[in-house]
PDB file of C-alpha atoms in Angstrom:
ATOM      1  CA  UNK J  23     -21.671 -63.150 -34.278  1.00 44.00           C
ATOM      2  CA  UNK J  24     -22.606 -60.129 -32.341  1.00 44.00           C
ATOM      3  CA  UNK J  25     -20.265 -57.116 -32.442  1.00 44.00           C
ATOM      4  CA  UNK J  26     -19.904 -54.268 -30.069  1.00 43.00           C
ATOM      5  CA  UNK J  27     -19.515 -50.611 -31.158  1.00 45.00           C
ATOM      6  CA  UNK J  28     -17.986 -47.707 -29.388  1.00 46.00           C
ATOM      7  CA  UNK J  29     -20.363 -45.385 -27.656  1.00 49.00           C
ATOM      8  CA  UNK J  30     -19.896 -42.067 -25.764  1.00 51.00           C
ATOM      9  CA  UNK J  31     -22.256 -43.183 -23.060  1.00 54.00           C
ATOM     10  CA  UNK J  32     -21.090 -44.355 -19.570  1.00 57.00           C
ATOM     11  CA  UNK J  33     -22.440 -47.208 -17.676  1.00 61.00           C
ATOM     12  CA  UNK J  34     -24.201 -46.600 -14.395  1.00 58.00           C
ATOM     13  CA  UNK J  35     -21.213 -48.088 -12.585  1.00 57.00           C
ATOM     14  CA  UNK J  36     -18.720 -45.949 -14.310  1.00 56.00           C
ATOM     15  CA  UNK J  37     -20.819 -42.747 -13.619  1.00 56.00           C
ATOM     16  CA  UNK J  38     -21.046 -43.840  -9.893  1.00 52.00           C
ATOM     17  CA  UNK J  39     -17.250 -44.229  -9.782  1.00 50.00           C
ATOM     18  CA  UNK J  40     -16.726 -40.844 -11.308  1.00 52.00           C
ATOM     19  CA  UNK J  41     -19.003 -39.204  -8.878  1.00 51.00           C
ATOM     20  CA  UNK J  42     -17.160 -40.677  -5.933  1.00 53.00           C
ATOM     21  CA  UNK J  43     -13.931 -39.171  -7.237  1.00 60.00           C
ATOM     22  CA  UNK J  44     -15.392 -35.525  -6.959  1.00 74.00           C
ATOM     23  CA  UNK J  45     -14.132 -34.120  -3.772  1.00 87.00           C
ATOM     24  CA  UNK J  46     -16.519 -32.232  -1.541  1.00 93.00           C
ATOM     25  CA  UNK J  47     -16.223 -28.492  -0.972  1.00 94.00           C
ATOM     26  CA  UNK J  48     -15.169 -29.097   2.537  1.00 95.00           C
ATOM     27  CA  UNK J  49     -12.313 -31.297   1.508  1.00 94.00           C
ATOM     28  CA  UNK J  50     -11.084 -28.654  -0.916  1.00 94.00           C
ATOM     29  CA  UNK J  51     -11.477 -25.700   1.533  1.00 95.00           C
ATOM     30  CA  UNK J  52      -8.720 -23.971   3.380  1.00 96.00           C
ATOM     31  CA  UNK J  53      -9.711 -23.439   6.999  1.00 96.00           C
ATOM     32  CA  UNK J  54      -7.359 -20.434   7.323  1.00 97.00           C
ATOM     33  CA  UNK J  55      -8.873 -18.652   4.355  1.00 97.00           C
ATOM     34  CA  UNK J  56     -12.401 -19.495   5.639  1.00 97.00           C
ATOM     35  CA  UNK J  57     -11.512 -17.962   8.979  1.00 97.00           C
ATOM     36  CA  UNK J  58     -10.134 -14.813   7.410  1.00 97.00           C
ATOM     37  CA  UNK J  59     -13.193 -14.364   5.109  1.00 96.00           C
ATOM     38  CA  UNK J  60     -15.665 -14.943   7.900  1.00 96.00           C
ATOM     39  CA  UNK J  61     -14.095 -13.477  10.999  1.00 96.00           C
ATOM     40  CA  UNK J  62     -11.272 -10.998  10.333  1.00 95.00           C
ATOM     41  CA  UNK J  63     -11.501  -7.415   9.013  1.00 95.00           C
ATOM     42  CA  UNK J  64      -7.877  -6.309   8.730  1.00 96.00           C
ATOM     43  CA  UNK J  65      -8.817  -3.172   6.730  1.00 95.00           C
ATOM     44  CA  UNK J  66     -11.342  -2.062   9.422  1.00 93.00           C
ATOM     45  CA  UNK J  67      -8.837  -3.106  12.251  1.00 95.00           C
ATOM     46  CA  UNK J  68      -5.993  -1.115  10.546  1.00 97.00           C
ATOM     47  CA  UNK J  69      -8.208   1.983  10.178  1.00 95.00           C
ATOM     48  CA  UNK J  70      -9.473   1.826  13.788  1.00 94.00           C
ATOM     49  CA  UNK J  71      -5.922   1.147  15.348  1.00 97.00           C
ATOM     50  CA  UNK J  72      -4.360   4.036  13.544  1.00 96.00           C
ATOM     51  CA  UNK J  73      -7.204   6.371  14.377  1.00 94.00           C
ATOM     52  CA  UNK J  74      -7.114   5.499  18.092  1.00 96.00           C
ATOM     53  CA  UNK J  75      -3.310   6.118  18.255  1.00 97.00           C
ATOM     54  CA  UNK J  76      -3.571   9.483  16.443  1.00 96.00           C
ATOM     55  CA  UNK J  77      -6.459  10.618  18.817  1.00 95.00           C
ATOM     56  CA  UNK J  78      -4.405   9.741  21.908  1.00 96.00           C
ATOM     57  CA  UNK J  79      -0.900  10.650  20.859  1.00 96.00           C
ATOM     58  CA  UNK J  80      -1.440  13.302  18.022  1.00 95.00           C
ATOM     59  CA  UNK J  81       1.035  11.609  15.789  1.00 96.00           C
ATOM     60  CA  UNK J  82       1.074   8.975  13.103  1.00 96.00           C
ATOM     61  CA  UNK J  83       1.990   5.392  14.234  1.00 98.00           C
ATOM     62  CA  UNK J  84       4.405   3.290  12.263  1.00 98.00           C
ATOM     63  CA  UNK J  85       5.108   0.007  13.990  1.00 98.00           C
ATOM     64  CA  UNK J  86       2.468  -2.491  14.959  1.00 98.00           C
ATOM     65  CA  UNK J  87       2.816  -5.568  17.062  1.00 98.00           C
ATOM     66  CA  UNK J  88       0.234  -8.239  16.550  1.00 98.00           C
ATOM     67  CA  UNK J  89       0.193 -10.856  19.352  1.00 98.00           C
ATOM     68  CA  UNK J  90      -1.488 -14.096  18.620  1.00 98.00           C
ATOM     69  CA  UNK J  91      -1.184 -13.070  15.037  1.00 98.00           C
ATOM     70  CA  UNK J  92      -2.192 -16.506  13.409  1.00 97.00           C
ATOM     71  CA  UNK J  93      -1.861 -15.899   9.621  1.00 97.00           C
ATOM     72  CA  UNK J  94      -0.664 -12.353  10.274  1.00 98.00           C
ATOM     73  CA  UNK J  95      -3.359 -10.836   7.862  1.00 98.00           C
ATOM     74  CA  UNK J  96      -3.545  -7.779  10.066  1.00 98.00           C
ATOM     75  CA  UNK J  97       0.300  -7.172  10.094  1.00 98.00           C
ATOM     76  CA  UNK J  98       0.332  -7.526   6.323  1.00 98.00           C
ATOM     77  CA  UNK J  99      -2.549  -5.206   5.702  1.00 97.00           C
ATOM     78  CA  UNK J 100      -1.034  -2.696   8.122  1.00 98.00           C
ATOM     79  CA  UNK J 101       2.243  -2.446   6.055  1.00 98.00           C
ATOM     80  CA  UNK J 102       0.497  -2.552   2.800  1.00 96.00           C
ATOM     81  CA  UNK J 103      -1.603   0.387   3.814  1.00 93.00           C
ATOM     82  CA  UNK J 104       1.417   2.631   4.135  1.00 93.00           C
ATOM     83  CA  UNK J 105       4.884   2.111   2.603  1.00 92.00           C
ATOM     84  CA  UNK J 106       6.689   3.304   5.630  1.00 95.00           C
ATOM     85  CA  UNK J 107       4.877   1.053   8.107  1.00 98.00           C
ATOM     86  CA  UNK J 108       6.433  -2.057   9.755  1.00 98.00           C
ATOM     87  CA  UNK J 109       4.908  -4.917  11.809  1.00 98.00           C
ATOM     88  CA  UNK J 110       5.873  -7.823  14.113  1.00 98.00           C
ATOM     89  CA  UNK J 111       3.556 -10.777  14.447  1.00 98.00           C
ATOM     90  CA  UNK J 112       3.922 -13.283  17.215  1.00 98.00           C
ATOM     91  CA  UNK J 113       2.375 -16.727  17.491  1.00 98.00           C
ATOM     92  CA  UNK J 114       3.179 -20.258  18.755  1.00 97.00           C
ATOM     93  CA  UNK J 115       1.835 -22.039  15.684  1.00 96.00           C
ATOM     94  CA  UNK J 116       4.475 -22.750  13.188  1.00 97.00           C
ATOM     95  CA  UNK J 117       2.119 -24.061  10.482  1.00 97.00           C
ATOM     96  CA  UNK J 118      -0.116 -21.134  10.727  1.00 97.00           C
ATOM     97  CA  UNK J 119       2.874 -18.608  10.526  1.00 98.00           C
ATOM     98  CA  UNK J 120       4.136 -20.506   7.399  1.00 97.00           C
ATOM     99  CA  UNK J 121       0.662 -20.161   5.798  1.00 97.00           C
ATOM    100  CA  UNK J 122       0.721 -16.475   6.481  1.00 97.00           C
ATOM    101  CA  UNK J 123       4.121 -15.951   5.082  1.00 96.00           C
ATOM    102  CA  UNK J 124       3.085 -17.759   1.844  1.00 96.00           C
ATOM    103  CA  UNK J 125      -0.254 -16.015   1.418  1.00 97.00           C
ATOM    104  CA  UNK J 126       0.273 -12.571   2.787  1.00 96.00           C
ATOM    105  CA  UNK J 127       3.938 -11.440   2.918  1.00 96.00           C
ATOM    106  CA  UNK J 128       5.136 -11.699  -0.669  1.00 93.00           C
ATOM    107  CA  UNK J 129       6.503  -8.261  -1.501  1.00 93.00           C
ATOM    108  CA  UNK J 130       6.522  -7.064   2.077  1.00 95.00           C
ATOM    109  CA  UNK J 131       8.877  -9.558   3.731  1.00 94.00           C
ATOM    110  CA  UNK J 132      11.193  -6.743   4.758  1.00 95.00           C
ATOM    111  CA  UNK J 133       8.416  -4.867   6.531  1.00 97.00           C
ATOM    112  CA  UNK J 134       6.968  -7.766   8.654  1.00 97.00           C
ATOM    113  CA  UNK J 135       8.859  -9.834  11.117  1.00 97.00           C
ATOM    114  CA  UNK J 136       7.043 -13.031  12.246  1.00 97.00           C
ATOM    115  CA  UNK J 137       8.270 -14.569  15.518  1.00 97.00           C
ATOM    116  CA  UNK J 138       7.350 -18.133  16.496  1.00 97.00           C
ATOM    117  CA  UNK J 139       7.261 -17.777  20.211  1.00 97.00           C
ATOM    118  CA  UNK J 140       5.092 -17.486  23.190  1.00 98.00           C
ATOM    119  CA  UNK J 141       3.652 -13.969  23.645  1.00 98.00           C
ATOM    120  CA  UNK J 142       4.721 -14.185  27.188  1.00 98.00           C
ATOM    121  CA  UNK J 143       8.445 -14.065  26.028  1.00 96.00           C
ATOM    122  CA  UNK J 144       8.115 -10.512  24.733  1.00 94.00           C
ATOM    123  CA  UNK J 145      11.098  -9.238  22.760  1.00 91.00           C
ATOM    124  CA  UNK J 146      11.069  -7.743  19.328  1.00 91.00           C
ATOM    125  CA  UNK J 147      10.992  -4.062  18.171  1.00 94.00           C
ATOM    126  CA  UNK J 148       9.249  -1.557  20.374  1.00 98.00           C
ATOM    127  CA  UNK J 149       5.930  -0.960  19.000  1.00 98.00           C
ATOM    128  CA  UNK J 150       3.629   2.169  18.701  1.00 98.00           C
ATOM    129  CA  UNK J 151       0.631  -0.204  18.831  1.00 99.00           C
ATOM    130  CA  UNK J 152       0.473  -3.574  20.298  1.00 98.00           C
ATOM    131  CA  UNK J 153      -2.726  -5.628  20.005  1.00 98.00           C
ATOM    132  CA  UNK J 154      -4.346  -8.874  20.985  1.00 98.00           C
ATOM    133  CA  UNK J 155      -7.579  -9.072  18.962  1.00 98.00           C
ATOM    134  CA  UNK J 156     -10.420 -11.566  18.580  1.00 96.00           C
ATOM    135  CA  UNK J 157     -10.335 -12.182  22.417  1.00 97.00           C
ATOM    136  CA  UNK J 158      -7.171 -14.064  22.074  1.00 97.00           C
ATOM    137  CA  UNK J 159      -5.927 -13.043  25.439  1.00 98.00           C
ATOM    138  CA  UNK J 160      -8.932 -15.052  27.034  1.00 98.00           C
ATOM    139  CA  UNK J 161      -6.703 -18.211  26.992  1.00 98.00           C
ATOM    140  CA  UNK J 162      -5.139 -16.816  30.202  1.00 98.00           C
ATOM    141  CA  UNK J 163      -7.621 -18.077  32.885  1.00 98.00           C
ATOM    142  CA  UNK J 164      -6.199 -16.578  36.082  1.00 98.00           C
ATOM    143  CA  UNK J 165      -5.641 -13.051  37.176  1.00 98.00           C
ATOM    144  CA  UNK J 166      -1.946 -13.648  37.705  1.00 98.00           C
ATOM    145  CA  UNK J 167      -1.626 -15.088  34.271  1.00 98.00           C
ATOM    146  CA  UNK J 168      -3.384 -12.348  32.577  1.00 99.00           C
ATOM    147  CA  UNK J 169      -1.612  -9.633  34.531  1.00 99.00           C
ATOM    148  CA  UNK J 170       1.713 -11.188  33.554  1.00 99.00           C
ATOM    149  CA  UNK J 171       0.713 -11.134  29.889  1.00 99.00           C
ATOM    150  CA  UNK J 172      -0.347  -7.497  30.316  1.00 99.00           C
ATOM    151  CA  UNK J 173       3.046  -6.616  31.893  1.00 98.00           C
ATOM    152  CA  UNK J 174       4.861  -8.326  28.942  1.00 98.00           C
ATOM    153  CA  UNK J 175       2.671  -6.452  26.448  1.00 98.00           C
ATOM    154  CA  UNK J 176       3.486  -3.092  28.105  1.00 98.00           C
ATOM    155  CA  UNK J 177       7.142  -3.834  27.927  1.00 98.00           C
ATOM    156  CA  UNK J 178       7.015  -4.241  24.075  1.00 98.00           C
ATOM    157  CA  UNK J 179       5.662  -0.768  23.658  1.00 98.00           C
ATOM    158  CA  UNK J 180       7.382   2.442  22.821  1.00 97.00           C
ATOM    159  CA  UNK J 181       7.310   5.079  25.561  1.00 96.00           C
ATOM    160  CA  UNK J 182       4.058   6.584  24.172  1.00 97.00           C
ATOM    161  CA  UNK J 183       2.695   3.269  22.835  1.00 98.00           C
ATOM    162  CA  UNK J 184      -0.730   1.919  23.223  1.00 98.00           C
ATOM    163  CA  UNK J 185      -2.146  -1.611  23.836  1.00 99.00           C
ATOM    164  CA  UNK J 186      -5.456  -2.579  22.303  1.00 99.00           C
ATOM    165  CA  UNK J 187      -7.736  -5.547  23.022  1.00 98.00           C
ATOM    166  CA  UNK J 188     -11.256  -6.229  22.133  1.00 96.00           C
ATOM    167  CA  UNK J 189     -13.914  -7.702  24.553  1.00 96.00           C
ATOM    168  CA  UNK J 190     -17.460  -8.947  24.416  1.00 95.00           C
ATOM    169  CA  UNK J 191     -20.495  -9.572  26.697  1.00 94.00           C
ATOM    170  CA  UNK J 192     -24.118  -9.088  27.010  1.00 93.00           C
ATOM    171  CA  UNK J 193     -27.005 -11.171  28.484  1.00 91.00           C
ATOM    172  CA  UNK J 194     -27.040 -13.459  25.475  1.00 91.00           C
ATOM    173  CA  UNK J 195     -23.329 -13.935  25.036  1.00 91.00           C
ATOM    174  CA  UNK J 196     -23.088 -17.167  27.094  1.00 91.00           C
ATOM    175  CA  UNK J 197     -26.393 -18.796  25.972  1.00 92.00           C
ATOM    176  CA  UNK J 198     -25.620 -22.291  24.493  1.00 93.00           C
ATOM    177  CA  UNK J 199     -26.508 -21.911  20.741  1.00 93.00           C
ATOM    178  CA  UNK J 200     -25.286 -21.768  17.266  1.00 94.00           C
ATOM    179  CA  UNK J 201     -25.157 -18.601  15.170  1.00 94.00           C
ATOM    180  CA  UNK J 202     -25.137 -19.248  11.476  1.00 96.00           C
ATOM    181  CA  UNK J 203     -24.568 -16.766   8.555  1.00 96.00           C
ATOM    182  CA  UNK J 204     -23.761 -17.001   4.943  1.00 97.00           C
ATOM    183  CA  UNK J 205     -20.368 -15.821   3.731  1.00 96.00           C
ATOM    184  CA  UNK J 206     -20.176 -15.851  -0.067  1.00 90.00           C
ATOM    185  CA  UNK J 207     -20.177 -19.548  -1.010  1.00 92.00           C
ATOM    186  CA  UNK J 208     -20.133 -21.148   2.559  1.00 97.00           C
ATOM    187  CA  UNK J 209     -21.690 -20.718   5.967  1.00 97.00           C
ATOM    188  CA  UNK J 210     -19.915 -19.799   9.089  1.00 98.00           C
ATOM    189  CA  UNK J 211     -21.236 -21.179  12.332  1.00 97.00           C
ATOM    190  CA  UNK J 212     -20.248 -19.887  15.814  1.00 97.00           C
ATOM    191  CA  UNK J 213     -21.193 -22.316  18.565  1.00 97.00           C
ATOM    192  CA  UNK J 214     -21.124 -21.313  22.239  1.00 96.00           C
ATOM    193  CA  UNK J 215     -20.941 -24.859  23.576  1.00 96.00           C
ATOM    194  CA  UNK J 216     -20.676 -24.278  27.341  1.00 96.00           C
ATOM    195  CA  UNK J 217     -20.374 -21.448  29.826  1.00 96.00           C
ATOM    196  CA  UNK J 218     -19.464 -22.057  33.480  1.00 96.00           C
ATOM    197  CA  UNK J 219     -20.868 -19.130  35.629  1.00 95.00           C
ATOM    198  CA  UNK J 220     -18.754 -20.176  38.660  1.00 97.00           C
ATOM    199  CA  UNK J 221     -15.493 -19.791  36.769  1.00 97.00           C
ATOM    200  CA  UNK J 222     -16.426 -17.632  33.704  1.00 97.00           C
ATOM    201  CA  UNK J 223     -14.947 -20.286  31.516  1.00 97.00           C
ATOM    202  CA  UNK J 224     -16.512 -20.534  28.081  1.00 97.00           C
ATOM    203  CA  UNK J 225     -16.050 -23.203  25.319  1.00 98.00           C
ATOM    204  CA  UNK J 226     -16.744 -22.191  21.742  1.00 97.00           C
ATOM    205  CA  UNK J 227     -16.357 -23.776  18.383  1.00 98.00           C
ATOM    206  CA  UNK J 228     -16.281 -22.557  14.682  1.00 98.00           C
ATOM    207  CA  UNK J 229     -17.676 -24.737  12.145  1.00 98.00           C
ATOM    208  CA  UNK J 230     -18.068 -24.276   8.358  1.00 98.00           C
ATOM    209  CA  UNK J 231     -20.675 -25.800   6.147  1.00 97.00           C
ATOM    210  CA  UNK J 232     -20.952 -25.713   2.310  1.00 96.00           C
ATOM    211  CA  UNK J 233     -23.472 -25.688  -0.492  1.00 94.00           C
ATOM    212  CA  UNK J 234     -22.870 -29.319  -1.408  1.00 92.00           C
ATOM    213  CA  UNK J 235     -23.872 -30.512   2.208  1.00 93.00           C
ATOM    214  CA  UNK J 236     -20.332 -31.077   3.238  1.00 95.00           C
ATOM    215  CA  UNK J 237     -18.979 -29.699   6.536  1.00 96.00           C
ATOM    216  CA  UNK J 238     -15.902 -28.870   8.614  1.00 97.00           C
ATOM    217  CA  UNK J 239     -16.968 -29.386  12.158  1.00 97.00           C
ATOM    218  CA  UNK J 240     -14.817 -27.741  14.992  1.00 98.00           C
ATOM    219  CA  UNK J 241     -12.424 -26.128  12.448  1.00 97.00           C
ATOM    220  CA  UNK J 242     -11.315 -24.046  15.479  1.00 97.00           C
ATOM    221  CA  UNK J 243     -11.999 -24.412  19.212  1.00 98.00           C
ATOM    222  CA  UNK J 244     -11.632 -21.880  21.936  1.00 98.00           C
ATOM    223  CA  UNK J 245     -11.293 -22.759  25.597  1.00 98.00           C
ATOM    224  CA  UNK J 246     -11.418 -19.419  27.203  1.00 98.00           C
ATOM    225  CA  UNK J 247     -12.149 -17.412  30.413  1.00 98.00           C
ATOM    226  CA  UNK J 248     -14.393 -14.509  29.872  1.00 97.00           C
ATOM    227  CA  UNK J 249     -13.123 -11.249  31.439  1.00 98.00           C
ATOM    228  CA  UNK J 250     -15.365  -8.382  32.178  1.00 96.00           C
ATOM    229  CA  UNK J 251     -14.411  -4.802  31.110  1.00 96.00           C
ATOM    230  CA  UNK J 252     -13.906  -3.794  34.841  1.00 96.00           C
ATOM    231  CA  UNK J 253     -11.589  -6.766  35.418  1.00 98.00           C
ATOM    232  CA  UNK J 254      -9.571  -5.813  32.311  1.00 98.00           C
ATOM    233  CA  UNK J 255      -9.294  -2.266  33.528  1.00 97.00           C
ATOM    234  CA  UNK J 256      -8.078  -3.362  36.996  1.00 98.00           C
ATOM    235  CA  UNK J 257      -5.474  -5.840  35.679  1.00 99.00           C
ATOM    236  CA  UNK J 258      -4.161  -3.251  33.085  1.00 99.00           C
ATOM    237  CA  UNK J 259      -3.572  -0.742  35.791  1.00 98.00           C
ATOM    238  CA  UNK J 260      -1.942  -3.408  37.985  1.00 98.00           C
ATOM    239  CA  UNK J 261       0.372  -4.192  35.040  1.00 98.00           C
ATOM    240  CA  UNK J 262       1.632  -0.604  35.041  1.00 98.00           C
ATOM    241  CA  UNK J 263      -0.442   1.219  32.349  1.00 99.00           C
ATOM    242  CA  UNK J 264      -0.991   4.759  33.202  1.00 97.00           C
ATOM    243  CA  UNK J 265      -4.422   5.208  31.548  1.00 98.00           C
ATOM    244  CA  UNK J 266      -7.155   2.676  30.476  1.00 98.00           C
ATOM    245  CA  UNK J 267      -9.915   3.676  28.016  1.00 97.00           C
ATOM    246  CA  UNK J 268     -13.102   1.496  27.782  1.00 94.00           C
ATOM    247  CA  UNK J 269     -14.712   2.540  24.396  1.00 94.00           C
ATOM    248  CA  UNK J 270     -18.254   2.057  23.114  1.00 88.00           C
ATOM    249  CA  UNK J 271     -19.405   2.192  19.471  1.00 85.00           C
ATOM    250  CA  UNK J 272     -21.852   5.002  18.412  1.00 85.00           C
ATOM    251  CA  UNK J 273     -24.935   3.730  16.650  1.00 80.00           C
ATOM    252  CA  UNK J 274     -27.130   5.206  14.013  1.00 84.00           C
ATOM    253  CA  UNK J 275     -31.025   5.747  14.095  1.00 79.00           C
ATOM    254  CA  UNK J 276     -31.480   2.027  13.285  1.00 79.00           C
ATOM    255  CA  UNK J 277     -29.254   0.823  16.072  1.00 73.00           C
ATOM    256  CA  UNK J 278     -26.523  -0.175  13.695  1.00 78.00           C
ATOM    257  CA  UNK J 279     -22.835   0.442  14.614  1.00 76.00           C
ATOM    258  CA  UNK J 280     -21.145   3.438  12.887  1.00 80.00           C
ATOM    259  CA  UNK J 281     -17.499   2.518  13.336  1.00 78.00           C
ATOM    260  CA  UNK J 282     -17.013   5.604  15.520  1.00 83.00           C
ATOM    261  CA  UNK J 283     -16.004   4.934  19.273  1.00 87.00           C
ATOM    262  CA  UNK J 284     -16.397   7.135  22.282  1.00 89.00           C
ATOM    263  CA  UNK J 285     -15.654   6.809  26.044  1.00 91.00           C
ATOM    264  CA  UNK J 286     -18.886   6.708  28.068  1.00 89.00           C
ATOM    265  CA  UNK J 287     -19.060   6.758  31.848  1.00 88.00           C
ATOM    266  CA  UNK J 288     -21.872   4.087  31.841  1.00 90.00           C
ATOM    267  CA  UNK J 289     -23.836   2.125  29.226  1.00 88.00           C
ATOM    268  CA  UNK J 290     -26.974   0.101  29.087  1.00 87.00           C
ATOM    269  CA  UNK J 291     -26.441  -3.673  28.792  1.00 88.00           C
ATOM    270  CA  UNK J 292     -27.411  -5.351  25.480  1.00 87.00           C
ATOM    271  CA  UNK J 293     -28.085  -8.833  24.402  1.00 89.00           C
ATOM    272  CA  UNK J 294     -24.676  -8.890  22.650  1.00 89.00           C
ATOM    273  CA  UNK J 295     -21.986  -6.297  22.543  1.00 91.00           C
ATOM    274  CA  UNK J 296     -18.365  -6.116  21.416  1.00 91.00           C
ATOM    275  CA  UNK J 297     -15.890  -3.220  21.887  1.00 91.00           C
ATOM    276  CA  UNK J 298     -12.325  -2.104  22.530  1.00 96.00           C
ATOM    277  CA  UNK J 299     -10.198  -1.399  25.626  1.00 97.00           C
ATOM    278  CA  UNK J 300      -7.116   0.815  25.055  1.00 98.00           C
ATOM    279  CA  UNK J 301      -4.355   1.147  27.539  1.00 98.00           C
ATOM    280  CA  UNK J 302      -1.587   3.846  27.414  1.00 98.00           C
ATOM    281  CA  UNK J 303       1.909   2.666  28.404  1.00 96.00           C
TER     282      UNK J 303
END
């Protein structure tokens, strides 16, 4: 009679079953963490915001308001940079705010106040600096809507406070295409899916792909109106701001940005550009 004996080898069927249970890199990834690693630079933003305020107001800023704060990584970095700083973060998305509390606010809960509300509702402590970065204000698609937001932003500032937004443009900024770059162990993809030159509405997506071939398509989608620097200037003045500064980044001999900003009278257009607009209350 034939007998079987134990073996450490696996049958082809069992190996296939085991392989199927291995989760892809995409299924294990956290889209908020991927976004922070590929898009945000809270250390750099903190440095620039503080520097801009000191240049205009000749004092040290303490309280930051971060509209459309998402995971509030900027607010968290702001207060961790100096013990006497505080911050208010405002966002409509409860899940994203909860993620931010769990991942960024441990140990600094008393310094950061996260508000689950519409940025148009205003409120909260008066800020030295209020900001709406990563083009988040572009969700407002009409002049009336954006002017109203700027009025609310102004109302949240201290008497000598400043409001900071970033903006982008260039002749290549609206060409339908995907830009792909490697970030540590994954790839970040920025897709400009559609631009309507009659309305300046632009549709963009963020995708992530991984070394095992898995993907997260449309991890984030942005349905915006693009606003020119001049339109932003006009609307900020209409909202009551007393001064508006359109900045431009200095470049080195190789054409790379230096992180230093100045206020030019005019500039040459580029394929792609990105910069800050700063309004004084």
